[in-house]
Coordinates of N, CA and C in Angstrom, one line a residue:
X1 N 58.0 70.8 -19.1 CA 57.1 70.4 -20.1 C 55.6 70.3 -19.4
X2 N 54.6 70.8 -20.1 CA 53.3 70.7 -19.6 C 52.8 69.3 -19.5
X3 N 52.2 68.8 -18.4 CA 51.7 67.5 -18.3 C 50.3 67.4 -18.7
X4 N 49.8 66.3 -19.4 CA 48.5 66.0 -19.6 C 47.9 65.0 -18.7
X5 N 46.9 65.2 -17.9 CA 46.4 64.4 -16.8 C 44.9 64.2 -17.0
X6 N 44.4 63.0 -16.8 CA 43.0 62.7 -16.7 C 42.7 62.4 -15.2
X7 N 41.5 63.0 -14.8 CA 41.1 62.7 -13.4 C 39.7 62.1 -13.5
X8 N 39.5 60.9 -13.0 CA 38.2 60.3 -13.0 C 37.6 60.4 -11.7
X9 N 36.5 61.1 -11.5 CA 35.9 61.3 -10.3 C 36.0 62.6 -9.7
X10 N 34.9 63.4 -9.6 CA 35.0 64.8 -9.1 C 34.5 65.0 -7.7
X11 N 35.0 64.1 -6.9 CA 34.8 64.4 -5.4 C 36.0 65.3 -4.9
X12 N 36.0 65.5 -3.6 CA 37.0 66.5 -3.1 C 38.5 66.2 -3.5
X13 N 38.8 64.9 -3.4 CA 40.2 64.5 -3.8 C 40.4 64.7 -5.2
X14 N 39.5 64.3 -6.1 CA 39.7 64.5 -7.6 C 39.8 66.0 -8.0
X15 N 38.9 66.8 -7.3 CA 38.9 68.2 -7.6 C 40.2 68.8 -7.2
X16 N 40.7 68.5 -6.1 CA 41.9 69.1 -5.6 C 43.1 68.7 -6.5
X17 N 43.2 67.4 -6.9 CA 44.2 67.0 -7.8 C 44.1 67.7 -9.1
X18 N 43.0 67.7 -9.6 CA 42.8 68.4 -11.0 C 43.1 69.9 -10.9
X19 N 42.7 70.6 -9.8 CA 43.0 71.9 -9.8 C 44.5 72.3 -9.7
X20 N 45.2 71.4 -8.8 CA 46.6 71.6 -8.7 C 47.4 71.4 -10.0
X21 N 46.9 70.3 -10.7 CA 47.6 70.1 -12.0 C 47.4 71.3 -12.9
X22 N 46.3 71.9 -13.0 CA 46.0 73.2 -13.6 C 47.0 74.3 -13.2
X23 N 47.0 74.5 -11.8 CA 47.8 75.5 -11.2 C 49.3 75.4 -11.6
X24 N 49.7 74.1 -11.8 CA 51.1 73.9 -12.2 C 51.3 74.0 -13.7
X25 N 50.3 74.4 -14.4 CA 50.5 74.6 -15.9 C 50.1 73.4 -16.7
X26 N 49.5 72.4 -16.2 CA 49.2 71.1 -16.9 C 47.8 71.3 -17.6
X27 N 47.5 70.4 -18.4 CA 46.2 70.2 -19.0 C 45.4 69.0 -18.3
X28 N 44.2 69.3 -18.0 CA 43.4 68.3 -17.3 C 42.1 67.9 -18.1
X29 N 41.9 66.6 -18.2 CA 40.6 66.1 -18.7 C 39.9 65.5 -17.4
X30 N 38.7 66.0 -17.1 CA 38.0 65.4 -15.9 C 36.8 64.6 -16.4
X31 N 36.6 63.5 -15.8 CA 35.6 62.6 -16.2 C 34.6 62.3 -14.8
X32 N 33.4 62.4 -15.0 CA 32.5 62.1 -14.0 C 31.1 61.8 -14.6
X33 N 30.4 60.8 -14.0 CA 29.1 60.4 -14.5 C 28.0 61.2 -14.1
X34 N 28.2 62.1 -13.2 CA 27.2 63.1 -12.6 C 27.2 64.4 -13.4
X35 N 26.1 64.6 -14.2 CA 26.0 65.8 -14.9 C 26.1 67.1 -14.1
X36 N 25.4 67.0 -12.9 CA 25.3 68.2 -12.1 C 26.7 68.6 -11.5
X37 N 27.6 67.5 -11.2 CA 28.9 67.8 -10.7 C 29.7 68.4 -11.9
X38 N 29.5 67.9 -13.0 CA 30.3 68.4 -14.2 C 29.9 69.8 -14.5
X39 N 28.6 70.1 -14.5 CA 28.1 71.4 -14.7 C 28.7 72.5 -13.8
X40 N 29.0 72.0 -12.6 CA 29.5 73.0 -11.5 C 31.0 73.2 -11.8
X41 N 31.7 72.3 -12.3 CA 33.2 72.4 -12.3 C 33.9 72.4 -13.6
X42 N 33.2 72.0 -14.7 CA 33.9 71.8 -16.0 C 34.6 73.0 -16.5
X43 N 34.0 74.2 -16.2 CA 34.7 75.5 -16.8 C 36.0 75.7 -16.2
X44 N 36.3 75.0 -15.0 CA 37.7 75.3 -14.4 C 38.8 74.4 -15.0
X45 N 38.4 73.5 -15.9 CA 39.4 72.5 -16.4 C 39.4 72.6 -17.9
X46 N 40.5 71.9 -18.4 CA 40.7 71.9 -19.9 C 39.5 71.3 -20.7
X47 N 39.1 70.1 -20.2 CA 38.0 69.3 -20.9 C 37.3 68.6 -19.8
X48 N 35.9 68.7 -19.9 CA 35.1 67.9 -19.0 C 34.2 66.9 -19.8
X49 N 34.1 65.7 -19.4 CA 33.3 64.7 -20.1 C 32.4 64.0 -19.0
X50 N 31.1 64.0 -19.4 CA 30.1 63.3 -18.6 C 29.9 61.9 -19.1
X51 N 30.4 60.9 -18.4 CA 30.3 59.5 -18.8 C 30.5 58.5 -17.7
X52 N 30.1 57.3 -17.9 CA 30.3 56.3 -16.9 C 31.6 55.6 -17.2
X53 N 32.6 55.8 -16.4 CA 34.0 55.4 -16.7 C 33.9 53.8 -16.7
X54 N 32.9 53.2 -16.2 CA 32.9 51.7 -16.2 C 32.6 51.2 -17.6
X55 N 32.2 52.0 -18.5 CA 31.8 51.7 -19.9 C 33.2 51.7 -20.7
X56 N 33.6 50.5 -20.9 CA 35.0 50.3 -21.6 C 35.0 51.1 -23.0
X57 N 34.0 51.0 -23.8 CA 34.0 51.7 -25.0 C 34.1 53.1 -24.8
X58 N 33.3 53.7 -24.0 CA 33.4 55.1 -23.7 C 34.7 55.6 -23.2
X59 N 35.2 54.8 -22.3 CA 36.6 55.1 -21.7 C 37.6 55.1 -22.8
X60 N 37.5 54.1 -23.7 CA 38.6 54.0 -24.8 C 38.6 55.1 -25.7
X61 N 37.4 55.8 -25.8 CA 37.3 56.9 -26.8 C 38.0 58.2 -26.4
X62 N 38.5 58.2 -25.2 CA 39.0 59.5 -24.5 C 40.5 59.6 -24.8
X63 N 41.2 58.6 -25.3 CA 42.6 58.6 -25.6 C 43.5 58.7 -24.3
X64 N 43.0 58.1 -23.2 CA 43.7 58.1 -21.9 C 45.1 57.5 -22.0
X65 N 45.3 56.6 -23.0 CA 46.7 56.0 -23.0 C 47.6 57.0 -23.5
X66 N 47.3 58.2 -24.0 CA 48.1 59.2 -24.5 C 48.5 60.2 -23.3
X67 N 47.8 60.1 -22.2 CA 48.0 60.9 -21.1 C 49.4 60.6 -20.4
X68 N 49.8 61.6 -19.6 CA 51.0 61.4 -18.9 C 50.6 60.6 -17.6
X69 N 49.4 60.9 -17.1 CA 49.0 60.1 -15.9 C 47.4 60.2 -16.0
X70 N 46.9 59.1 -15.3 CA 45.5 59.1 -15.1 C 45.2 58.8 -13.6
X71 N 44.4 59.6 -12.9 CA 44.2 59.6 -11.6 C 42.7 59.0 -11.4
X72 N 42.6 57.8 -10.9 CA 41.4 57.1 -10.6 C 41.0 57.6 -9.3
X73 N 40.1 58.7 -9.2 CA 39.7 59.3 -7.8 C 38.4 58.8 -7.3
X74 N 37.8 57.8 -7.9 CA 36.4 57.3 -7.5 C 36.6 56.9 -6.0
X75 N 35.8 57.4 -5.2 CA 36.0 57.2 -3.7 C 35.2 56.0 -3.0
X76 N 34.0 56.2 -2.8 CA 33.1 55.2 -2.0 C 32.7 54.0 -2.7
X77 N 32.7 54.0 -4.0 CA 32.3 52.8 -4.8 C 33.4 51.9 -5.0
X78 N 33.6 51.0 -4.1 CA 34.8 50.0 -4.0 C 34.8 49.2 -5.4
X79 N 33.7 48.7 -5.8 CA 33.6 47.8 -6.9 C 34.0 48.6 -8.2
X80 N 33.3 49.8 -8.4 CA 33.6 50.6 -9.6 C 35.1 51.0 -9.6
X81 N 35.7 51.3 -8.5 CA 37.1 51.8 -8.5 C 38.0 50.7 -9.0
X82 N 37.8 49.4 -8.7 CA 38.6 48.3 -9.1 C 38.3 48.0 -10.6
X83 N 37.1 48.1 -11.1 CA 36.8 47.9 -12.4 C 37.5 48.9 -13.4
X84 N 37.2 50.2 -12.9 CA 37.9 51.3 -13.8 C 39.3 51.2 -13.8
X85 N 40.0 50.9 -12.7 CA 41.5 50.7 -12.7 C 41.9 49.6 -13.6
X86 N 41.1 48.5 -13.6 CA 41.4 47.4 -14.5 C 41.3 47.8 -16.0
X87 N 40.2 48.5 -16.3 CA 40.0 48.9 -17.6 C 41.2 49.9 -18.0
X88 N 41.6 50.8 -17.3 CA 42.7 51.8 -17.6 C 44.0 50.9 -17.9
X89 N 44.2 49.8 -17.1 CA 45.4 49.0 -17.4 C 45.2 48.2 -18.7
X90 N 44.1 47.9 -19.1 CA 43.8 47.2 -20.3 C 44.0 48.2 -21.5
X91 N 43.7 49.4 -21.2 CA 43.8 50.4 -22.3 C 45.3 50.8 -22.6
X92 N 46.2 50.3 -21.7 CA 47.6 50.7 -21.8 C 48.0 52.0 -21.3
X93 N 47.3 52.5 -20.2 CA 47.7 53.8 -19.6 C 49.1 53.6 -19.0
X94 N 50.0 54.6 -19.2 CA 51.4 54.5 -18.7 C 51.6 54.7 -17.2
X95 N 50.7 55.5 -16.6 CA 50.8 55.8 -15.2 C 49.4 56.0 -14.6
X96 N 49.0 55.0 -13.8 CA 47.7 54.9 -13.2 C 47.9 55.1 -11.7
X97 N 47.3 56.2 -11.2 CA 47.4 56.5 -9.8 C 45.9 56.3 -9.3
X98 N 45.7 55.4 -8.3 CA 44.3 55.1 -7.9 C 44.2 55.4 -6.4
X99 N 43.1 55.9 -6.2 CA 42.6 56.3 -4.8 C 42.2 55.0 -4.1
X100 N 42.9 54.8 -2.9 CA 42.5 53.6 -2.0 C 41.8 54.0 -0.8
X101 N 41.0 53.1 -0.3 CA 40.3 53.4 1.0 C 41.0 52.7 2.2
X102 N 41.4 51.4 1.9 CA 42.0 50.6 3.0 C 43.3 49.9 2.3
X103 N 44.0 49.4 3.2 CA 45.2 48.6 2.7 C 44.8 47.5 1.8
X104 N 43.8 46.8 2.2 CA 43.2 45.7 1.4 C 42.8 46.1 0.0
X105 N 42.0 47.2 0.0 CA 41.6 47.9 -1.2 C 42.8 48.2 -2.1
X106 N 43.8 48.8 -1.5 CA 45.0 49.2 -2.1 C 45.7 47.9 -2.8
X107 N 45.8 47.0 -2.1 CA 46.4 45.7 -2.7 C 45.7 45.2 -4.0
X108 N 44.3 45.2 -3.9 CA 43.6 44.8 -5.1 C 43.8 45.8 -6.2
X109 N 43.8 47.0 -5.9 CA 44.0 48.1 -7.0 C 45.4 47.9 -7.7
X110 N 46.4 47.5 -6.9 CA 47.7 47.3 -7.5 C 47.7 46.1 -8.3
X111 N 47.0 45.0 -7.8 CA 46.9 43.7 -8.5 C 46.2 43.9 -9.9
X112 N 45.2 44.7 -9.9 CA 44.4 44.8 -11.2 C 45.0 45.9 -12.1
X113 N 46.0 46.7 -11.7 CA 46.8 47.5 -12.7 C 47.2 48.8 -12.2
X114 N 46.9 49.3 -11.0 CA 47.4 50.6 -10.5 C 48.9 50.6 -10.4
X115 N 49.6 51.6 -10.9 CA 51.0 51.7 -10.7 C 51.4 52.3 -9.4
X116 N 50.4 53.0 -8.8 CA 50.5 53.7 -7.5 C 49.2 53.8 -6.9
X117 N 49.1 53.5 -5.5 CA 47.9 53.7 -4.8 C 48.1 54.8 -3.7
X118 N 47.2 55.8 -3.7 CA 47.4 56.8 -2.7 C 46.0 56.8 -1.8
X119 N 46.2 57.3 -0.5 CA 45.2 57.3 0.4 C 45.0 58.7 0.8
X120 N 43.9 59.3 0.3 CA 43.7 60.8 0.6 C 43.8 61.3 2.0
X121 N 43.7 60.4 3.0 CA 43.8 60.8 4.3 C 45.3 61.1 4.6
X122 N 46.2 60.5 3.8 CA 47.6 60.7 4.0 C 48.3 61.5 2.9
X123 N 47.6 61.6 1.7 CA 48.3 62.3 0.6 C 47.3 63.2 -0.1
X124 N 47.4 64.4 0.0 CA 46.5 65.5 -0.6 C 46.6 65.4 -2.1
X125 N 45.4 65.9 -2.8 CA 45.5 66.1 -4.2 C 46.6 67.0 -4.7
X126 N 46.9 67.9 -3.8 CA 48.1 68.9 -4.2 C 49.4 68.1 -4.4
X127 N 49.7 67.1 -3.4 CA 50.8 66.4 -3.5 C 50.8 65.4 -4.6
X128 N 49.7 64.8 -4.9 CA 49.6 63.9 -6.0 C 49.9 64.6 -7.3
X129 N 49.4 65.8 -7.5 CA 49.7 66.6 -8.6 C 51.2 66.8 -8.8
X130 N 51.8 67.2 -7.7 CA 53.3 67.6 -7.7 C 54.0 66.3 -8.0
X131 N 53.7 65.2 -7.6 CA 54.4 64.0 -7.9 C 54.3 63.6 -9.4
X132 N 53.1 64.0 -10.0 CA 53.0 63.8 -11.5 C 54.0 64.7 -12.2
X133 N 54.0 65.9 -11.8 CA 54.8 66.9 -12.5 C 56.3 66.8 -12.1
X134 N 56.6 66.3 -11.0 CA 58.0 66.2 -10.6 C 58.2 64.7 -10.0
X135 N 58.3 63.8 -10.9 CA 58.5 62.3 -10.5 C 59.8 62.1 -9.6
X136 N 60.7 63.0 -9.7 CA 61.9 62.8 -8.9 C 61.8 63.1 -7.5
X137 N 60.6 63.7 -7.1 CA 60.3 63.9 -5.7 C 59.6 62.7 -5.1
X138 N 60.3 61.9 -4.3 CA 59.9 60.6 -3.7 C 58.7 61.0 -2.7
X139 N 58.8 62.0 -2.0 CA 57.8 62.4 -1.1 C 57.8 63.9 -1.1
X140 N 56.6 64.6 -0.5 CA 56.5 65.9 -0.5 C 55.5 66.3 0.6
X141 N 55.9 67.4 1.4 CA 55.0 67.8 2.4 C 55.2 69.3 2.5
X142 N 54.1 70.1 2.8 CA 54.1 71.5 2.9 C 54.5 71.9 4.4
X143 N 55.2 72.9 4.5 CA 55.5 73.4 5.9 C 55.0 74.8 6.0
X144 N 55.1 75.4 7.2 CA 54.6 76.7 7.4 C 55.7 77.7 6.8
X145 N 55.2 78.9 6.5 CA 56.1 79.9 5.9 C 56.4 79.7 4.5
X146 N 55.7 78.9 3.7 CA 56.0 78.7 2.3 C 57.0 77.7 2.0
X147 N 57.6 77.1 2.9 CA 58.7 76.1 2.8 C 58.0 74.7 2.7
X148 N 58.8 73.8 2.1 CA 58.4 72.5 1.9 C 59.5 71.5 2.2
X149 N 59.1 70.2 2.5 CA 60.0 69.3 2.8 C 59.7 68.1 1.8
X150 N 61.0 67.6 1.2 CA 60.8 66.6 0.2 C 61.9 65.5 0.5
X151 N 61.6 64.3 0.1 CA 62.6 63.2 0.0 C 63.0 62.9 -1.4
X152 N 64.3 63.1 -1.8 CA 64.7 63.1 -3.1 C 65.8 62.1 -3.3
X153 N 65.8 61.3 -4.5 CA 66.9 60.4 -4.6 C 68.2 61.2 -4.9
X154 N 69.3 60.9 -4.3 CA 70.6 61.6 -4.5 C 71.0 61.6 -5.9
X155 N 71.2 62.8 -6.5 CA 71.7 62.8 -8.0 C 73.2 62.5 -8.1
X156 N 73.5 62.3 -9.3 CA 75.0 61.9 -9.5 C 75.9 63.1 -8.9
X157 N 75.4 64.3 -9.0 CA 76.3 65.4 -8.8 C 76.5 65.5 -7.2
X158 N 75.6 64.8 -6.4 CA 75.8 64.8 -5.0 C 76.6 63.7 -4.5
X159 N 76.7 62.5 -5.2 CA 77.5 61.4 -4.8 C 78.9 61.7 -4.5
X160 N 79.4 61.2 -3.3 CA 80.8 61.3 -3.0 C 81.0 62.7 -2.3
X161 N 80.0 63.4 -2.0 CA 80.2 64.7 -1.4 C 79.5 64.9 -0.1
X162 N 79.8 65.8 0.7 CA 79.2 66.0 2.1 C 78.1 67.1 1.9
X163 N 76.9 66.8 2.5 CA 75.8 67.8 2.4 C 76.0 69.0 3.1
X164 N 77.1 69.1 3.9 CA 77.4 70.4 4.6 C 78.3 71.2 3.9
X165 N 78.9 70.7 2.8 CA 79.8 71.6 2.0 C 79.1 72.7 1.4
X166 N 79.7 73.9 1.4 CA 79.1 75.1 0.9 C 78.7 75.1 -0.6
X167 N 79.4 74.2 -1.3 CA 79.2 74.1 -2.8 C 78.2 72.8 -3.1
X168 N 77.8 72.2 -2.1 CA 77.0 71.1 -2.3 C 75.8 71.5 -3.2
X169 N 75.4 70.6 -4.2 CA 74.3 71.0 -5.2 C 73.0 71.5 -4.5
X170 N 72.5 72.7 -5.0 CA 71.3 73.2 -4.5 C 71.5 74.2 -3.3
X171 N 72.7 74.2 -2.7 CA 72.9 75.2 -1.6 C 73.2 76.6 -2.2
X172 N 72.8 77.6 -1.6 CA 72.2 77.8 -0.2 C 70.8 77.7 -0.2
X173 N 70.1 77.6 -1.4 CA 68.6 77.7 -1.4 C 67.9 76.4 -0.8
X174 N 68.5 75.3 -0.8 CA 68.0 74.1 -0.1 C 68.9 73.5 0.9
X175 N 68.4 72.8 1.8 CA 69.2 72.3 2.9 C 68.9 70.8 3.0
X176 N 69.9 70.0 3.3 CA 69.7 68.5 3.6 C 69.6 68.3 5.0
X177 N 68.5 67.8 5.5 CA 68.2 67.7 7.0 C 68.6 66.3 7.4
X178 N 68.4 65.4 6.5 CA 68.6 63.9 6.9 C 69.1 63.2 5.6
X179 N 69.9 62.1 5.8 CA 70.2 61.3 4.7 C 69.8 59.8 5.1
X180 N 69.0 59.3 4.2 CA 68.5 57.9 4.4 C 69.4 57.0 3.7
X181 N 70.0 56.0 4.3 CA 71.0 55.1 3.8 C 70.5 53.6 3.8
X182 N 70.9 52.8 3.0 CA 70.5 51.3 3.0 C 71.8 50.6 3.4
X183 N 71.7 49.8 4.3 CA 72.9 48.9 4.8 C 72.9 47.6 4.0
X184 N 73.9 46.9 4.2 CA 74.2 45.7 3.4 C 73.1 44.6 3.5
X185 N 72.4 44.6 4.7 CA 71.3 43.6 4.9 C 70.0 44.1 4.4
X186 N 70.0 45.3 3.8 CA 68.8 45.9 3.3 C 68.0 46.7 4.2
X187 N 68.5 46.9 5.5 CA 67.9 47.8 6.4 C 68.2 49.3 6.1
X188 N 67.3 50.2 6.5 CA 67.4 51.6 6.3 C 67.7 52.3 7.6
X189 N 68.4 53.4 7.4 CA 68.7 54.2 8.6 C 68.8 55.7 8.1
X190 N 68.4 56.5 9.1 CA 68.4 57.9 8.9 C 69.6 58.6 9.6
X191 N 70.3 59.4 9.0 CA 71.5 60.0 9.6 C 71.4 61.5 9.4
X192 N 71.7 62.3 10.6 CA 71.8 63.7 10.4 C 73.2 64.1 9.8
X193 N 73.2 64.9 8.8 CA 74.5 65.1 8.1 C 75.6 65.7 9.1
X194 N 76.7 65.2 9.1 CA 77.9 65.6 9.7 C 79.0 65.8 8.9
X195 N 80.2 66.3 9.4 CA 81.4 66.6 8.6 C 81.9 65.4 7.8
X196 N 81.6 64.2 8.5 CA 82.2 62.9 7.8 C 81.2 62.2 7.0
X197 N 79.9 62.8 6.8 CA 78.8 62.1 6.0 C 79.2 62.3 4.6
X198 N 79.2 61.2 3.8 CA 79.4 61.2 2.3 C 78.1 60.6 1.7
X199 N 77.5 61.2 0.7 CA 76.4 60.9 0.0 C 76.8 59.7 -1.0
X200 N 76.0 58.6 -1.0 CA 76.3 57.4 -1.9 C 75.2 57.3 -2.8
X201 N 75.4 56.4 -3.9 CA 74.4 56.1 -4.7 C 73.3 55.3 -4.1
X202 N 72.1 55.7 -4.4 CA 70.9 55.0 -3.6 C 70.4 55.7 -2.5
X203 N 71.2 56.7 -1.9 CA 70.8 57.4 -0.8 C 69.5 58.3 -1.0
X204 N 68.7 58.5 -0.1 CA 67.6 59.5 -0.2 C 67.9 60.6 0.7
X205 N 67.8 61.8 0.0 CA 68.1 63.1 0.8 C 66.8 63.7 1.3
X206 N 66.6 63.9 2.6 CA 65.4 64.6 3.1 C 65.8 66.1 3.2
X207 N 65.1 66.9 2.3 CA 65.5 68.3 2.1 C 64.4 69.2 2.4
X208 N 64.9 70.5 2.7 CA 63.9 71.6 3.0 C 64.3 72.8 2.1
X209 N 63.3 73.5 1.6 CA 63.5 74.7 0.8 C 62.2 75.1 0.3
X210 N 62.2 76.2 -0.6 CA 61.0 76.6 -1.2 C 60.6 75.5 -2.3
X211 N 59.3 75.4 -2.4 CA 58.9 74.3 -3.5 C 59.5 74.5 -4.8
X212 N 59.6 75.7 -5.3 CA 60.3 75.9 -6.6 C 61.7 75.4 -6.8
X213 N 62.4 75.5 -5.6 CA 63.8 75.1 -5.5 C 63.9 73.6 -5.5
X214 N 63.0 73.0 -4.6 CA 63.0 71.5 -4.5 C 62.7 70.9 -5.7
X215 N 61.8 71.5 -6.5 CA 61.2 70.8 -7.7 C 62.2 70.9 -8.8
X216 N 63.4 71.5 -8.6 CA 64.5 71.5 -9.6 C 65.1 70.1 -9.6
X217 N 64.8 69.4 -8.5 CA 65.5 68.0 -8.4 C 64.4 67.0 -9.0
X218 N 64.8 66.4 -10.2 CA 64.0 65.4 -10.7 C 64.9 64.3 -11.2
X219 N 65.5 63.6 -10.2 CA 66.4 62.6 -10.4 C 67.9 63.1 -10.5
X220 N 68.1 64.4 -10.9 CA 69.4 65.0 -10.9 C 69.2 66.5 -10.7
X221 N 70.2 67.2 -10.3 CA 70.1 68.6 -10.1 C 70.3 69.4 -11.4
X222 N 69.4 70.3 -11.6 CA 69.5 71.2 -12.8 C 69.5 72.6 -12.3
X223 N 70.6 73.3 -12.4 CA 70.8 74.6 -11.9 C 70.0 75.7 -12.7

């Protein structure tokens, strides 16, 4: 299903996120208060609006609560990023992904309403867009040769089975490299799959494959 995403702030991070959403077949509403930035980029996206996102009335007029996700990509203006995130929460947006600069900034953004905080130095716009389109992928990283690495919650079809089995879900197009397990004390451990490894409910599978194959995992395997 095509995703509808709003991106507030047309800096490098906002642009890369918006472009990847479009490349994945989604619809994008981009918002920026700089008319010159909008003039350069609006033709690339579904809808472009020049406005100050700190203006609650103007922000409310955009129907952001109907979007699948809103990415608050304002970068350097610490105060504005917090205010806009709070306004998005008040408007009832179902998924608010906010750009953070520091851990302290991230904590504040979560406190005022962000459902998730990302740090562009660690998470590219491409990966943010893929997380929106494929929420079952806990993590995502590109590898050389067109392959990708993803951490994926074990689906029901995998529980009770060994990742090395030839008929394990997703094989042979994807491979389980590691299994992350939670012990009784709440600690986490990573295990390389062996003949005796059995996937349990709550495990996270660290998998490698082509992006289009990994993205078939969204909480459960769909062949």
